[in-house]
Short mmCIF file of C-alpha atoms in Angstrom, two decimals:
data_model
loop_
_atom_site.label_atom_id
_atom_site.label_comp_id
_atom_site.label_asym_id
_atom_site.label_seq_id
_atom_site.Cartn_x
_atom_site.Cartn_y
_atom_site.Cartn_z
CA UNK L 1 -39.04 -20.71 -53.87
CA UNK L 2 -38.28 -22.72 -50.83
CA UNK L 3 -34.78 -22.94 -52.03
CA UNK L 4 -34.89 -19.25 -51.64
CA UNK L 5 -36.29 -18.91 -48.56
CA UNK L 6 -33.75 -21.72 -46.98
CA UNK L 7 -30.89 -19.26 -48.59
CA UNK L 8 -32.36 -16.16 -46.41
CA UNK L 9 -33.03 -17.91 -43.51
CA UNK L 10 -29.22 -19.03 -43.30
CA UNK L 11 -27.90 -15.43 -44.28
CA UNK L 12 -30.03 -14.23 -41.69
CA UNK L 13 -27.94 -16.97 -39.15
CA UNK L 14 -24.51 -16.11 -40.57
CA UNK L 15 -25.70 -11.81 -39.88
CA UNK L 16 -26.33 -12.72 -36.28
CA UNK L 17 -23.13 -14.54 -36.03
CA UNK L 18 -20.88 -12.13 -37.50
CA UNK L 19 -22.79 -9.24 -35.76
CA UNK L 20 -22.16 -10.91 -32.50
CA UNK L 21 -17.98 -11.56 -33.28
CA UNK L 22 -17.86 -7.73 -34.33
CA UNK L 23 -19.57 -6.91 -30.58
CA UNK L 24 -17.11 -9.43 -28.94
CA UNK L 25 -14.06 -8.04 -30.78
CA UNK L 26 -15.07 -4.28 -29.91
CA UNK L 27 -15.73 -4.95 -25.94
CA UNK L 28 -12.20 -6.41 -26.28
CA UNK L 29 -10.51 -3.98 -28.36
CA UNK L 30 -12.06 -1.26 -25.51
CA UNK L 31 -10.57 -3.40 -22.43
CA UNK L 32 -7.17 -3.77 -24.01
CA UNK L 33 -6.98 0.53 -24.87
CA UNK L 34 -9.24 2.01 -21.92
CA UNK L 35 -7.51 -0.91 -19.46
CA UNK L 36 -10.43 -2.55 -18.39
CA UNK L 37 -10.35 -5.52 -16.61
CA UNK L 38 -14.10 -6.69 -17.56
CA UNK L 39 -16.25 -7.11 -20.14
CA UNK L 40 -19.13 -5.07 -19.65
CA UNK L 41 -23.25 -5.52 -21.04
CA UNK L 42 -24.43 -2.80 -20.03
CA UNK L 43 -25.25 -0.05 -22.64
CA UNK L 44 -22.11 2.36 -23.45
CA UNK L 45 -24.08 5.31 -21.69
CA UNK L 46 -23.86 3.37 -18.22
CA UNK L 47 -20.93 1.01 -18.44
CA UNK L 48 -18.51 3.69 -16.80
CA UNK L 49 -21.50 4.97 -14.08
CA UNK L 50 -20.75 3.96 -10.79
CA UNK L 51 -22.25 4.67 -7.56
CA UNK L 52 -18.72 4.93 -5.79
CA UNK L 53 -15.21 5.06 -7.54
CA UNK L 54 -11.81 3.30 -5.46
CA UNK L 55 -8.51 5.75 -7.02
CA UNK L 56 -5.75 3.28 -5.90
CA UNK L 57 -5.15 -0.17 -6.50
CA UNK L 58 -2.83 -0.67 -3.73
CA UNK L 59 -3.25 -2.96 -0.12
CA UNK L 60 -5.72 -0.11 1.13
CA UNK L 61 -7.43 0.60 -1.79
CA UNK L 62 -7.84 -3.07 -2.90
CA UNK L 63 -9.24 -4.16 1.08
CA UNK L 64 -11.52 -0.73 1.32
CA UNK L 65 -13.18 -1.53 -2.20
CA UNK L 66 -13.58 -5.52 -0.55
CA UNK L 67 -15.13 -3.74 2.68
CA UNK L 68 -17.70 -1.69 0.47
CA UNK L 69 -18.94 -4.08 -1.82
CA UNK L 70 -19.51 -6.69 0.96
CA UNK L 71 -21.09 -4.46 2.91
CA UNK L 72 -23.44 -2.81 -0.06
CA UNK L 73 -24.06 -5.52 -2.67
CA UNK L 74 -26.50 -3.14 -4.97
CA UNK L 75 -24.30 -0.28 -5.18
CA UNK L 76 -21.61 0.30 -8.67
CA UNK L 77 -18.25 0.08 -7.56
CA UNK L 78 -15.12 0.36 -9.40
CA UNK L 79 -11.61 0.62 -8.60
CA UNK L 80 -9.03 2.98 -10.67
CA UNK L 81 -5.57 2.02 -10.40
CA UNK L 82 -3.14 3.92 -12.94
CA UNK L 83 -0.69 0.80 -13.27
CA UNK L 84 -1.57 -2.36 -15.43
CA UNK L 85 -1.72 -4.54 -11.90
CA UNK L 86 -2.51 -4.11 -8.55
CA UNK L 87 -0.20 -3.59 -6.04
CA UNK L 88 2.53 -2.44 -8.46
CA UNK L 89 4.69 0.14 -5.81
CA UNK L 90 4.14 0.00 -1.66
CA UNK L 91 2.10 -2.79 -1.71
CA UNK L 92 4.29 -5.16 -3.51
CA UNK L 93 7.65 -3.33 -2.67
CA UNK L 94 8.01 -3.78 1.38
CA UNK L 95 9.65 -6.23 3.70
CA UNK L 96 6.42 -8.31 3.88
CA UNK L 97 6.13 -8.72 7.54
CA UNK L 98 2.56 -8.60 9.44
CA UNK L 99 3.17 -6.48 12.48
CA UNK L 100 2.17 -6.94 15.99
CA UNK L 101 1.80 -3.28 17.13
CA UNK L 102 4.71 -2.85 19.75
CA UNK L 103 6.53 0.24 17.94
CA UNK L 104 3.09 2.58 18.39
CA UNK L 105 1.80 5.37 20.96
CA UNK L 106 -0.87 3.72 22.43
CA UNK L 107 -4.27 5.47 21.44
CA UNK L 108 -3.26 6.14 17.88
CA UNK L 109 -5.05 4.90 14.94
CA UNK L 110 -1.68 2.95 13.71
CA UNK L 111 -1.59 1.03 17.64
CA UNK L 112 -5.35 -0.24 17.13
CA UNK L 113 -5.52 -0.86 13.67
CA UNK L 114 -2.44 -2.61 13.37
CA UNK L 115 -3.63 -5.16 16.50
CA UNK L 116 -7.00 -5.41 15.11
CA UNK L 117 -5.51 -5.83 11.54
CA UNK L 118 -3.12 -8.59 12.60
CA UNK L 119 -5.72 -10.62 13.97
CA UNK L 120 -7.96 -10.10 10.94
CA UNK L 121 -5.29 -10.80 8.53
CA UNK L 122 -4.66 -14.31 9.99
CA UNK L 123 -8.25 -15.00 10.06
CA UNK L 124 -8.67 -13.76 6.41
CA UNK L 125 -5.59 -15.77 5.58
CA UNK L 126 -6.22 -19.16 6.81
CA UNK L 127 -10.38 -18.51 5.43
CA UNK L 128 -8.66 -18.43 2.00
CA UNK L 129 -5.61 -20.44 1.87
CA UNK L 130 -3.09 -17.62 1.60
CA UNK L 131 0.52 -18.98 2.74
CA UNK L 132 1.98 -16.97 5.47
CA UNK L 133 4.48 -18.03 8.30
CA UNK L 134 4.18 -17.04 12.02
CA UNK L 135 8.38 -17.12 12.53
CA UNK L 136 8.18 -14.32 15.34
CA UNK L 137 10.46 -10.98 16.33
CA UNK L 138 13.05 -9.73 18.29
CA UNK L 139 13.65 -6.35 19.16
CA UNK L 140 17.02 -6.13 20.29
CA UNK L 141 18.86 -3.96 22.76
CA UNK L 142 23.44 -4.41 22.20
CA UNK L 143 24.13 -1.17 23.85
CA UNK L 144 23.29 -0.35 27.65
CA UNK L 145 21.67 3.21 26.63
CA UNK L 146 19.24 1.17 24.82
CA UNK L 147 17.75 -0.51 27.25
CA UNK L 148 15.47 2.50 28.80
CA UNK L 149 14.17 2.63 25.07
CA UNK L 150 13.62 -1.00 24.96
CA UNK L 151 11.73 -0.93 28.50
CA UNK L 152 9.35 1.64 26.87
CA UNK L 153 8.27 -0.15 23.79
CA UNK L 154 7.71 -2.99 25.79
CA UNK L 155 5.52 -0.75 28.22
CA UNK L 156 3.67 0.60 24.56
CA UNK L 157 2.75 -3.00 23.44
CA UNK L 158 1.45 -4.35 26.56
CA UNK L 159 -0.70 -1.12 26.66
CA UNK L 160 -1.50 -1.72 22.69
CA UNK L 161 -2.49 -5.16 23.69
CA UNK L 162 -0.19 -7.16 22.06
CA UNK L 163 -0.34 -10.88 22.65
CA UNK L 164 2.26 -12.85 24.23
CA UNK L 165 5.14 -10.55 24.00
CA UNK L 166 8.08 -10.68 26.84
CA UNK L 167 11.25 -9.31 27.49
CA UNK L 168 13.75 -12.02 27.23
CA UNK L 169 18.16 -12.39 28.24
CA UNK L 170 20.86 -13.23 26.41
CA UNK L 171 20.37 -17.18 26.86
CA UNK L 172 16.85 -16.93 25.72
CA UNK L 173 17.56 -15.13 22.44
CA UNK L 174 20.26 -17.77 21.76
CA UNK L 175 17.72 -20.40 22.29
CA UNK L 176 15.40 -17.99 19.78
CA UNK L 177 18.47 -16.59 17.03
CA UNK L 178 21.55 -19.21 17.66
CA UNK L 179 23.29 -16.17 15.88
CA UNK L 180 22.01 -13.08 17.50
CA UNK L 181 24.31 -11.50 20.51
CA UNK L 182 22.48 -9.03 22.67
CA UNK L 183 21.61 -7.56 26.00
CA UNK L 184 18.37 -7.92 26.21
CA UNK L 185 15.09 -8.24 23.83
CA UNK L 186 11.36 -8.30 22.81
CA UNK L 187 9.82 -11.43 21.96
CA UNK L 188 6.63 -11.24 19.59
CA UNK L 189 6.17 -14.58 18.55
CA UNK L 190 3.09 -13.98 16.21
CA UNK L 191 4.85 -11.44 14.30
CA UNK L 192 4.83 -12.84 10.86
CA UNK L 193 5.58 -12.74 7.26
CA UNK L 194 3.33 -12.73 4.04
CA UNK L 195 3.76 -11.43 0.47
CA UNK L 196 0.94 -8.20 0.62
CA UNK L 197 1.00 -8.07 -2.74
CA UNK L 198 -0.50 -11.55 -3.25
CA UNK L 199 -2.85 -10.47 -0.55
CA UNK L 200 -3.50 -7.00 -2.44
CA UNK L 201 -4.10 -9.17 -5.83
CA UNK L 202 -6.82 -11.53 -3.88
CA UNK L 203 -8.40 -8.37 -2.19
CA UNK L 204 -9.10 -7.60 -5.88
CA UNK L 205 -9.95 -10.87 -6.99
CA UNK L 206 -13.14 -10.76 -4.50
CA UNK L 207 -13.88 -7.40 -4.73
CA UNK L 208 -14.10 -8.78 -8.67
CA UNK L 209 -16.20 -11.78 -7.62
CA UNK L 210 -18.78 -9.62 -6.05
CA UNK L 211 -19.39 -7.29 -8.88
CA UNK L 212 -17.05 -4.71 -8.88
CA UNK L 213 -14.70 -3.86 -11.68
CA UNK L 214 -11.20 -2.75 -11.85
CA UNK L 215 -9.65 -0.26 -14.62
CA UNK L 216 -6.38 -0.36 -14.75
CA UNK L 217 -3.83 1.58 -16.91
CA UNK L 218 -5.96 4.46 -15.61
CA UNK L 219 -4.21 7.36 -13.89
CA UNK L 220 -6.46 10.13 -13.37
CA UNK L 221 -6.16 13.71 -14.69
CA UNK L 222 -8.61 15.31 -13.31
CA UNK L 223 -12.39 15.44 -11.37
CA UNK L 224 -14.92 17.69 -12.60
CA UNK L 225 -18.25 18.02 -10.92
CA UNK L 226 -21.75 18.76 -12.72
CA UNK L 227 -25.01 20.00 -11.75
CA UNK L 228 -27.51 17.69 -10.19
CA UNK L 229 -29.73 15.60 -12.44
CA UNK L 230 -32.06 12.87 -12.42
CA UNK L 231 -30.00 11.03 -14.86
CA UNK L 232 -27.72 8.12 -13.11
CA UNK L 233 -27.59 4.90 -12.14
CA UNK L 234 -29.98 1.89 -12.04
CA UNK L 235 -31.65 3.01 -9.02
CA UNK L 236 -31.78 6.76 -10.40
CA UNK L 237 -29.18 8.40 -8.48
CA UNK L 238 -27.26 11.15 -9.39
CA UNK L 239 -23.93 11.00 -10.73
CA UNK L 240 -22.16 14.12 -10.57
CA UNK L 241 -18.90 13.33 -10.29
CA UNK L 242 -16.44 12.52 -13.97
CA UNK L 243 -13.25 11.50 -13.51
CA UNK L 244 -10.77 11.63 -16.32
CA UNK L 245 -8.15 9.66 -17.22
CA UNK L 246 -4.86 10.94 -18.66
CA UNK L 247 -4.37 8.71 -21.54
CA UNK L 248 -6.90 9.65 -24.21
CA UNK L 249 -8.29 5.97 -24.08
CA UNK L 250 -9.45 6.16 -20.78
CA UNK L 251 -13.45 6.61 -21.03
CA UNK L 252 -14.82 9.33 -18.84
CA UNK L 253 -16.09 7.76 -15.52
CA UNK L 254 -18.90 9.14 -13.85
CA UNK L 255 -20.08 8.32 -10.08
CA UNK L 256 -22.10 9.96 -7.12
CA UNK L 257 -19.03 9.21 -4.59
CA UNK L 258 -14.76 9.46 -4.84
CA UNK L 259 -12.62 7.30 -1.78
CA UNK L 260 -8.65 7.45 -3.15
CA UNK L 261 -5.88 5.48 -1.80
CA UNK L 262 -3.21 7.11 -3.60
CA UNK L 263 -0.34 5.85 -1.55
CA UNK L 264 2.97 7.55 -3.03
CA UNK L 265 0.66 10.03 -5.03
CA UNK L 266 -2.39 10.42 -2.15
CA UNK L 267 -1.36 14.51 -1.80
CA UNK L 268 -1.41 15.09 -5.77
CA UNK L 269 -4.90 13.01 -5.76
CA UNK L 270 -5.98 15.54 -2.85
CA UNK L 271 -4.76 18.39 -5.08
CA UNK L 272 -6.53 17.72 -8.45
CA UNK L 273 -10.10 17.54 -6.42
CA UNK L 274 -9.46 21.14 -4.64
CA UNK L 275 -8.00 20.02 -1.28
CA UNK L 276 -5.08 21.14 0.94
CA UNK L 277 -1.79 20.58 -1.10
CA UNK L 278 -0.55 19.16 2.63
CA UNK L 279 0.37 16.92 4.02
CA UNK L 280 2.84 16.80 1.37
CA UNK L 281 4.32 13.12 0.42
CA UNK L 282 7.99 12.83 -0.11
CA UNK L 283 9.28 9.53 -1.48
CA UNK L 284 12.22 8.04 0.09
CA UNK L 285 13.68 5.00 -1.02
CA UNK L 286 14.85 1.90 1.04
CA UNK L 287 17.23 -0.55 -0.43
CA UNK L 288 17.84 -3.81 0.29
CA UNK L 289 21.11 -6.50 0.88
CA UNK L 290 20.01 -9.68 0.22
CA UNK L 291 22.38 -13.44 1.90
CA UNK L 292 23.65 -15.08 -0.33
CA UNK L 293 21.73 -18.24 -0.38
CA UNK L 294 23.82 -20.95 1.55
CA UNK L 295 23.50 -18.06 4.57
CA UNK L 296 19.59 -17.85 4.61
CA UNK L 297 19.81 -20.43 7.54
CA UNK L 298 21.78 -17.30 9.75
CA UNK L 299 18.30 -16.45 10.85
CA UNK L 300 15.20 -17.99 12.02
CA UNK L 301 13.02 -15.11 11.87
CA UNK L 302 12.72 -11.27 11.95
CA UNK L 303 15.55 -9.54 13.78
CA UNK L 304 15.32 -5.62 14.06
CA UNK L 305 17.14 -3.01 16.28
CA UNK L 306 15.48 -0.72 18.94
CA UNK L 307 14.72 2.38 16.89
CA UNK L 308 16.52 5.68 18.11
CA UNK L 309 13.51 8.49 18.28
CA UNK L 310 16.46 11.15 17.13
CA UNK L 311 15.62 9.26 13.95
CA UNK L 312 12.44 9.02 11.61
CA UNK L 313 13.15 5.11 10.58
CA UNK L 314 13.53 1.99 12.13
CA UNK L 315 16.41 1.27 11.17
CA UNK L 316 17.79 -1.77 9.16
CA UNK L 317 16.96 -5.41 10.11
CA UNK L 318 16.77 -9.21 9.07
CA UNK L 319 13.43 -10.02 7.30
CA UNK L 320 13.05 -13.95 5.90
CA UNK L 321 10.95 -13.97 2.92
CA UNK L 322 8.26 -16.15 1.94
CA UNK L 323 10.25 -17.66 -1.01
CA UNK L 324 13.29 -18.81 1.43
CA UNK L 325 15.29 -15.97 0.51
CA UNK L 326 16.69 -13.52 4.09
CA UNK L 327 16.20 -9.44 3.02
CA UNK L 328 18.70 -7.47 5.12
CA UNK L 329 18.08 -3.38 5.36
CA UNK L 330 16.54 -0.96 4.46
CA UNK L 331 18.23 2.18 4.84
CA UNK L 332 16.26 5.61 3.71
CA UNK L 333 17.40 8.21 0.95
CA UNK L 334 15.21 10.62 -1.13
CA UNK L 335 13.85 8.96 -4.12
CA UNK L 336 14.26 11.88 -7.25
CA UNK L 337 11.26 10.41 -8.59
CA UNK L 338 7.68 9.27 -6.78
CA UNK L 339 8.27 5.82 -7.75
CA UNK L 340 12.31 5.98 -8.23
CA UNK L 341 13.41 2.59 -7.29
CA UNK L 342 16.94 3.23 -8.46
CA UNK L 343 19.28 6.45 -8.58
CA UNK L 344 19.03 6.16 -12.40
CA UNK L 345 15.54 6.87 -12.21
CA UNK L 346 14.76 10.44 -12.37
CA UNK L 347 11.86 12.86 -12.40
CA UNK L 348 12.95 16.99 -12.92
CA UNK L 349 9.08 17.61 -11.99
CA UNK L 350 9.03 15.33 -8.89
CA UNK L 351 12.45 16.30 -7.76
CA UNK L 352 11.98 20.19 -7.50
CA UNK L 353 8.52 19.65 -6.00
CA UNK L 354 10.52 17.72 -3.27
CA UNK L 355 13.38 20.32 -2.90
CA UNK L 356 11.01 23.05 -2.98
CA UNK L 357 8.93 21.82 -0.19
CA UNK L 358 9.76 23.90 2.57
CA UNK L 359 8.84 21.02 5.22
CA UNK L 360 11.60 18.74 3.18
CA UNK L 361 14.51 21.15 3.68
CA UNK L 362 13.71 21.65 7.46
CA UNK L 363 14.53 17.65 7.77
CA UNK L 364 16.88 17.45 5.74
CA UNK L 365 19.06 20.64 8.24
CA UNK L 366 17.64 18.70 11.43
CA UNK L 367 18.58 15.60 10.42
CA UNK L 368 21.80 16.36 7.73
CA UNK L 369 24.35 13.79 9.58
CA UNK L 370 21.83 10.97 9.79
CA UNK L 371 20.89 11.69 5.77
CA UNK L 372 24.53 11.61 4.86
CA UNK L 373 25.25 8.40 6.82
CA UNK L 374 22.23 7.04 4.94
CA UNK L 375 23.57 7.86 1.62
CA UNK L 376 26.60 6.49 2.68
CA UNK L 377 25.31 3.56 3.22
CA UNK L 378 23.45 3.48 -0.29
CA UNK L 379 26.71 3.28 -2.00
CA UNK L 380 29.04 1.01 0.24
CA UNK L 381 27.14 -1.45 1.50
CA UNK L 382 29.77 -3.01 4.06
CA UNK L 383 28.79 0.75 6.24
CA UNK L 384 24.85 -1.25 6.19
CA UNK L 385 26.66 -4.72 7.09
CA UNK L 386 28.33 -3.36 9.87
CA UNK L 387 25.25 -1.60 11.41
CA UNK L 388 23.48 -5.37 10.73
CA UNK L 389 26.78 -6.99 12.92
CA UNK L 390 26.16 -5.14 16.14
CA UNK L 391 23.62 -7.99 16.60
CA UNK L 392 24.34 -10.62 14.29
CA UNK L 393 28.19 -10.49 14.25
CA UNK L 394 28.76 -13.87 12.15
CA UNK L 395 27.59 -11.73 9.35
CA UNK L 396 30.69 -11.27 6.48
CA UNK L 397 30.33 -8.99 3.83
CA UNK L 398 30.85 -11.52 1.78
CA UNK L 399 27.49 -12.74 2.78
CA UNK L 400 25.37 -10.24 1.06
CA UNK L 401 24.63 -8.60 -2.24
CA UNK L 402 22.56 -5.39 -3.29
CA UNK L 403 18.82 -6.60 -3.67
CA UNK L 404 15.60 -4.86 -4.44
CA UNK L 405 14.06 -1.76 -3.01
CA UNK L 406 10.69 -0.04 -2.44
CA UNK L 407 9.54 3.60 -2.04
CA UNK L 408 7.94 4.81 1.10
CA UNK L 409 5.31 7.57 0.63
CA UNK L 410 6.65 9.69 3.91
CA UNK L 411 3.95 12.29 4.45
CA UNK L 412 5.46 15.84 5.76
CA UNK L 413 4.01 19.29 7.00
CA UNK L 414 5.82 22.73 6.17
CA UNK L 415 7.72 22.39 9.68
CA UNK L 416 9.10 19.50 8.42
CA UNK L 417 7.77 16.93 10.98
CA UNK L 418 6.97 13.80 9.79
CA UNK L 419 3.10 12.78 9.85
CA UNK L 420 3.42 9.40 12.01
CA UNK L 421 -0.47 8.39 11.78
CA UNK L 422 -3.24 8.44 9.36
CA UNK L 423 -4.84 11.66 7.81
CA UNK L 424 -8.32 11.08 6.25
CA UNK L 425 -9.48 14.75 4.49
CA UNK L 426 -12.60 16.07 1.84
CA UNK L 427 -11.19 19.41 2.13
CA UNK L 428 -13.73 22.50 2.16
CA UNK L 429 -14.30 22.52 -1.83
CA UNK L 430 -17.57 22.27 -3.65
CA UNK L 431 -16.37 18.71 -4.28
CA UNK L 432 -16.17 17.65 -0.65
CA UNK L 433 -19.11 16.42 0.12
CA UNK L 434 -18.16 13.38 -2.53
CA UNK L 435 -15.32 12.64 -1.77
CA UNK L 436 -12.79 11.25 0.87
CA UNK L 437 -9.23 10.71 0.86
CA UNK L 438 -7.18 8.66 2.64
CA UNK L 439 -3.67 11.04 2.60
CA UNK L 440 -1.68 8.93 4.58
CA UNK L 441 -1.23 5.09 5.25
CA UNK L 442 2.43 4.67 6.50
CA UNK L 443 3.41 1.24 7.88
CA UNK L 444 1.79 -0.90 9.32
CA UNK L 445 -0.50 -0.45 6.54
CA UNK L 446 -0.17 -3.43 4.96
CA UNK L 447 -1.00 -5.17 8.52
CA UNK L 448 -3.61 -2.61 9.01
CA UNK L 449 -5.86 -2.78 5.84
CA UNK L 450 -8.97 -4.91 6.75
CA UNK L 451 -9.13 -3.03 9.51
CA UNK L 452 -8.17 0.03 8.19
CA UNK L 453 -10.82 -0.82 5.38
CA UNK L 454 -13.45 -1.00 7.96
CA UNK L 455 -12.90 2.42 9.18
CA UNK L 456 -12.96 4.18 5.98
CA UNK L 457 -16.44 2.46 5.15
CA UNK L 458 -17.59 3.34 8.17
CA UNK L 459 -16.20 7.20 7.72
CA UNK L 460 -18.16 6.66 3.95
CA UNK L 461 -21.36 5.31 4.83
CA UNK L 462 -21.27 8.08 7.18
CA UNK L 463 -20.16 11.18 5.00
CA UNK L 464 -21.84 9.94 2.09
CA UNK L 465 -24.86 8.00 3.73
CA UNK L 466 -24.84 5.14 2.07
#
């Protein structure tokens, strides 16, 4: 008898145990196919509730989901990002330079968020040990007709309230860039350069650390709202919001509240919840050269042209890298796919709803010679070198060699002007009361994002009164 009973009390033990491997081994199975990144013990009906769903796992998505959860500790949050990291397209795919906010019409969101955001990237830096290097800026002026345009953007920073910058001859900048020839230039000296997507990737790491969770390998498909009911979260709110995901492992999330930082894919986002199909996003793509190794010691920091207004881009420039390397460029064609980093890359669906756009095809006839020069560029490089020797004229071609690129999400209206500053829209749909969309982020985003993250939880806690 007691042999017996010793026989059930350890089958009994070795149930538990294997009960509590199969429960293991299914959370984990459901992470690796829905792509989860956390384990959840919650019951299945509330592990995908949340009180306010992040769509976008970039720089702005990553620092506004940060913003939230600090500020609102008891609320569900969760981030959706469609790749299987953070930080996977603009965010990781830039020049990597923190801005000082000289370029920007002062009053505009981009001109005080990107001052504010400097100084709060620094701060946020240094509190948690993320390298970064303060090498400085010059804006440079090698023509006479570009100094008037040089005098100007000096005139816009000082209004921004950028710190420390002055205009400075040619014996200065030699003292500055031993190889740079010019007229006349812009010092910023705490203009500096950071890799934003280790920043993006730490963003998410906290947001983690405080409770939120992150799906990835989720790309939405659609939003659907339902009627009101009692049924929700912890505290009992409502969630009447399901998101679904394309692939048909993606569970069904539910929330009260939508933010999405879409990036190259914000006007699609804006779209699939009932908003305004505009500001549409065209993707252009910006290659870079990269020196040759034994020539990364041409430059000392960032060196970038004065930017012609005819023009919608900056214009190419020398950009050191954190990892030594010197990033010359980039120039700007139309990407024939939303995140086409090469011209093998192609997309029939996002290509004709490029072409289509009515807005694209006005740029493209106001600005035909400056696209073809562009594309000329794309395929001989020594056309880019040249443009790069008007102020560094030591450069060879011998010096450089194709390197990567990145997409910019360039945000246009039907008249074909480009959207310079941010849009934030919930559209006039039954669904826009619960939700808010951030539709366009251009550069200085990256610079921008605490700040930027701070204005979109203020907008939230506002619209959504949190």
């Amino acid at each position: 008898m007691a042999a017996s009973c010793r026989f059930l009390v350890r089958f009994n033990t070795l149930q538990k145990c294997i009960l509590s491997v199969n429960a293991n081994a299914e959370c984990s199975i459901s992470s690796a196919l829905g792509g989860i990144r956390h384990k959840s013990t919650i019951s299945q009906s509330e592990q995908h509730q949340y009180d306010l769903v992040i769509v976008g796992g970039g720089i702005v998505g990553a620092a506004t989901a940060q913003e939230l959860i600090t500020r609102h500790p008891n609320l569900k949050l969760a981030i959706l990002e469609k790749e299987k990291e953070l930080a996977a397209h603009q965010s990781g795919h830039n020049s990597g330079v923190i801005h000082a906010g000289i370029y920007y019409v002062p009053g505009t969101l981009k001109a005080r968020l990107c001052v504010k955001g400097m100084e709060m990237a620094y701060k946020y830096c240094d509190k948690h040990q993320i390298p970064y290097k303060k090498c400085g800026k010059l804006i440079v002026a090698v023509e006479p007709e570009e100094l008037p345009r040089l005098d100007v953007l000096m005139e816009r920073g000082l209004k921004n309230g950028v710190k420390d910058i002055r205009m400075v001859g040619p014996d200065a900048i030699k003292e500055i860039e031993p190889n740079c020839v010019a007229l006349k230039a812009i010092h910023s000296p705490h203009t500096g350069i950071i890799d934003w997507g280790l920043v993006t990737k730490h963003y998410g790491k906290e947001f983690e650390k405080r409770g939120g969770n992150i799906y990835t390998n989720y790309e939405v498909d659609t939003f659907l709202t339902k009627a009101e009911s009692k049924e929700g979260s912890i505290q009992g709110l409502t969630h009447n919001v399901e998101i679904h995901g394309s692939n048909p492992a993606n569970p069904v999330v539910s929330c009260r509240y939508v933010v999405t930082c879409g990036g190259l894919h914000s006007d699609r986002l804006a779209e699939k919840s009932g908003c305004n199909p505009e500001p549409k996003i065209v993707p252009f793509r910006g290659e870079y050269l990269l020196l040759a190794p034994e020539k990364c010691n041409m430059v000392n920091g960032n060196i970038y042209p004065v930017p012609d207004p005819r023009f919608p881009f900056l214009g190419v420039h020398f950009t050191p890298r954190m990892d030594g390397s010197v990033w010359l460029g980039p120039n700007a064609v139309l990407a024939f796919k939303r995140e086409g980093y090469g011209y093998t890359q192609f997309s029939l669906s996002d290509f004709v709803d490029a072409v289509s756009f009515r807005g694209l095809r006005k740029l493209a006839v106001k600005h035909l010679g400056y696209g073809i020069q562009e594309m000329y560029k794309s395929i001989y490089i020594n056309a880019q070198v040249k443009q790069l020797q008007k102020f560094v004229p030591s450069l060879k071609l011998e010096d450089v060699r194709r390197g990567p690129a990145g997409v910019r999400a360039q945000a246009l209206d039907r008249d074909g002007k480009l959207v310079d500053d941010f849009v934030f829209d919930s559209g006039s749909v039954d669904m826009s009361s619960r939700v808010l969309h951030v539709r366009n982020a251009p550069s200085p985003a990256a610079t921008s994002s605490l700040a930027i993250a701070e204005m979109v939880a203020d907008r939230v806690e506002q619209q959504f009164q949190l």
